[in-house]
Amino acid sequence: MFLKFSPPPIFYGAGGGNDIQWCFSQVKGAVDDDVAEADIISTVEFNHSGELLATGDKGGRVVIFQQEQENKIPSHSRGEYNVYSTFQSHEPEFDYLKSLEIEEKINKIRWLPQKNAAQFLLSTNDKTIKLWKISERDKRPEGYNLKEEDGRYRDPTTVTTLRVPVFRPMDLMVEASPRRIFANAHTYHINSISINSDYETYLSADDLRINLWHLEITDRSFNIVDIKPANMEELTEVITAAEFHPNSCNTFVYSSSKGTIRLCDMRASALCDRHSKLFEEPEDPSNRSFFSEIISSISDVKFSHSGRYMMTRDYLSVKIWDLNMENRPVETYQVHEYLRSKLCSLYENDCIFDKFECCWNGSDSVVMTGSYNNFFRMFDRNTKRDITLEASRENNKPRTVLKPRKVCASGKRKKDEISVDSLDFNKKILHTAWHPKENIIAVATTNNLYIFQDKVN
């Protein structure tokens, strides 16, 4: 069950007192201009309650932040998260058979729903998926019969009386331990992992194949999609993202570099090479160019919480699809249409291959995605209004309201507008996440994690 927000989470300064003003809450990470490669954030993910927020970086580390508890803080500070646990998830490896280095970079993190006191998450690099258990310890046993307090073993012959060991309070310790390691199943780089709604299985996708795993079984997986042609010279598309349906455990989708999304039903056959539905929008001939194929490649696909819609992100736009209508999206939002005239230079500096992610708010009424110059965009599906906000250290006083930003594509620039020519393409927001129940968002800029929340009067 997902909460309906009232008023709907929409934006600063757009008509009347009902609108939400987004304000700064926190920024995590170093301020230095020269950023170490290992510190670049590569994934951001809230858990199912929103109490924990995990980030993965290029150095193979996972950092988990915990939300301050409500009874300890005023309501305007509920967007405050503090470090809960940090651990090294993956190490760099070397494939001696193929003479290839395997990066430690964390590509994706996915939380499992909480079943007991411990939390579990899946993290993956290019080749290996790991299941981590994150647990708390605030008591330690004391009074062993055969062990000294410092851990040394006693001579059993010296024991004359028997004691009953007791638990004593200690400082809280958060431990992360790897429970399962799922390896050696992907020839190509893993781009997606997604946990099934049965909470027993999950899928992992690379460029050409999708595998189905059981969370308890590490030594085998089932190949459910294989688009590898017999002759690799005939290869025309690759898989870019894949996700399970949030309610229907037999249904999943995967997107391709050709801009298509295929919905598959695992009940139809063991190998889902024949899709049940194909979602594709016919190309507008007037927009056809040398870059059409590159910018139509889908970088992310996400089901809505309700399971009725799915959202896809390509280079210039976000599209919302109704699962009952395959021939075109029901909504299309332009993220940075002003870059269409700059595609040539974006191709030369490789920015055109950037993979932007997208996310839904808790009630599926607003979608969010990133852009360049540390801008991020929100689109309200009910009012059809949109806003551009900036993640910047300039307005980093707590509860500072974010001002909407505007980009001037051509002609005379107004006072508050930014010229498209002065955008910094090295500053980009690829990874964003929205708290599942509240108006709290997490936005990753290179090596910094910004947390924003709605302003409470």
XYZ file of C-alpha atoms in Angstrom, residues 26 28 43-56 62-70 78-87 109-122 132-136 172-176 432-438 440-443 449 451:
72
model
C 22.286 17.669 3.359
C 27.640 14.082 1.649
C 24.309 3.947 -7.947
C 21.796 5.253 -5.357
C 18.916 3.266 -3.822
C 16.431 3.721 -0.939
C 15.228 0.603 0.865
C 11.497 -0.278 0.953
C 10.754 1.826 4.046
C 13.015 4.724 3.030
C 14.793 4.525 6.386
C 18.046 3.426 4.712
C 19.752 4.894 1.653
C 22.589 2.996 -0.049
C 25.169 4.342 -2.491
C 27.769 2.391 -4.459
C 28.839 0.535 -0.459
C 27.903 3.313 1.982
C 24.572 3.042 3.809
C 22.950 6.094 5.413
C 20.192 5.879 8.037
C 17.374 8.396 8.415
C 17.229 10.227 11.757
C 14.355 8.840 13.828
C 11.270 11.054 14.009
C 13.453 14.430 8.627
C 15.550 14.557 5.451
C 18.693 14.047 7.539
C 20.641 10.851 6.976
C 23.780 9.767 8.823
C 26.346 7.111 7.931
C 25.114 3.737 9.193
C 27.588 1.318 7.607
C 30.417 1.342 5.055
C 31.938 -1.785 3.546
C 22.230 -2.074 -5.602
C 18.824 -3.605 -4.845
C 17.320 -4.000 -1.360
C 15.306 -7.035 -0.303
C 12.181 -6.366 1.803
C 12.963 -6.643 5.510
C 11.844 -9.928 7.084
C 13.624 -9.782 10.455
C 15.987 -7.538 12.408
C 18.648 -7.739 9.667
C 18.623 -6.030 6.268
C 19.690 -7.698 3.013
C 20.836 -6.163 -0.267
C 22.209 -7.320 -3.604
C 24.949 -8.863 1.812
C 23.470 -9.121 5.296
C 23.571 -5.912 7.347
C 22.935 -6.575 11.044
C 23.271 -4.729 14.342
C 26.209 -0.416 18.658
C 28.125 -2.216 15.925
C 26.787 -2.595 12.382
C 28.210 -5.603 10.565
C 28.031 -6.328 6.828
C 18.601 9.778 -8.544
C 16.301 8.145 -5.980
C 12.991 9.129 -4.354
C 11.957 8.091 -0.827
C 9.085 5.559 -1.228
C 6.771 7.309 1.268
C 7.926 10.904 1.700
C 12.737 13.261 0.209
C 15.033 12.811 -2.785
C 18.669 11.750 -3.174
C 20.700 13.050 -6.101
C 25.247 12.903 -2.575
C 19.514 15.123 -0.125
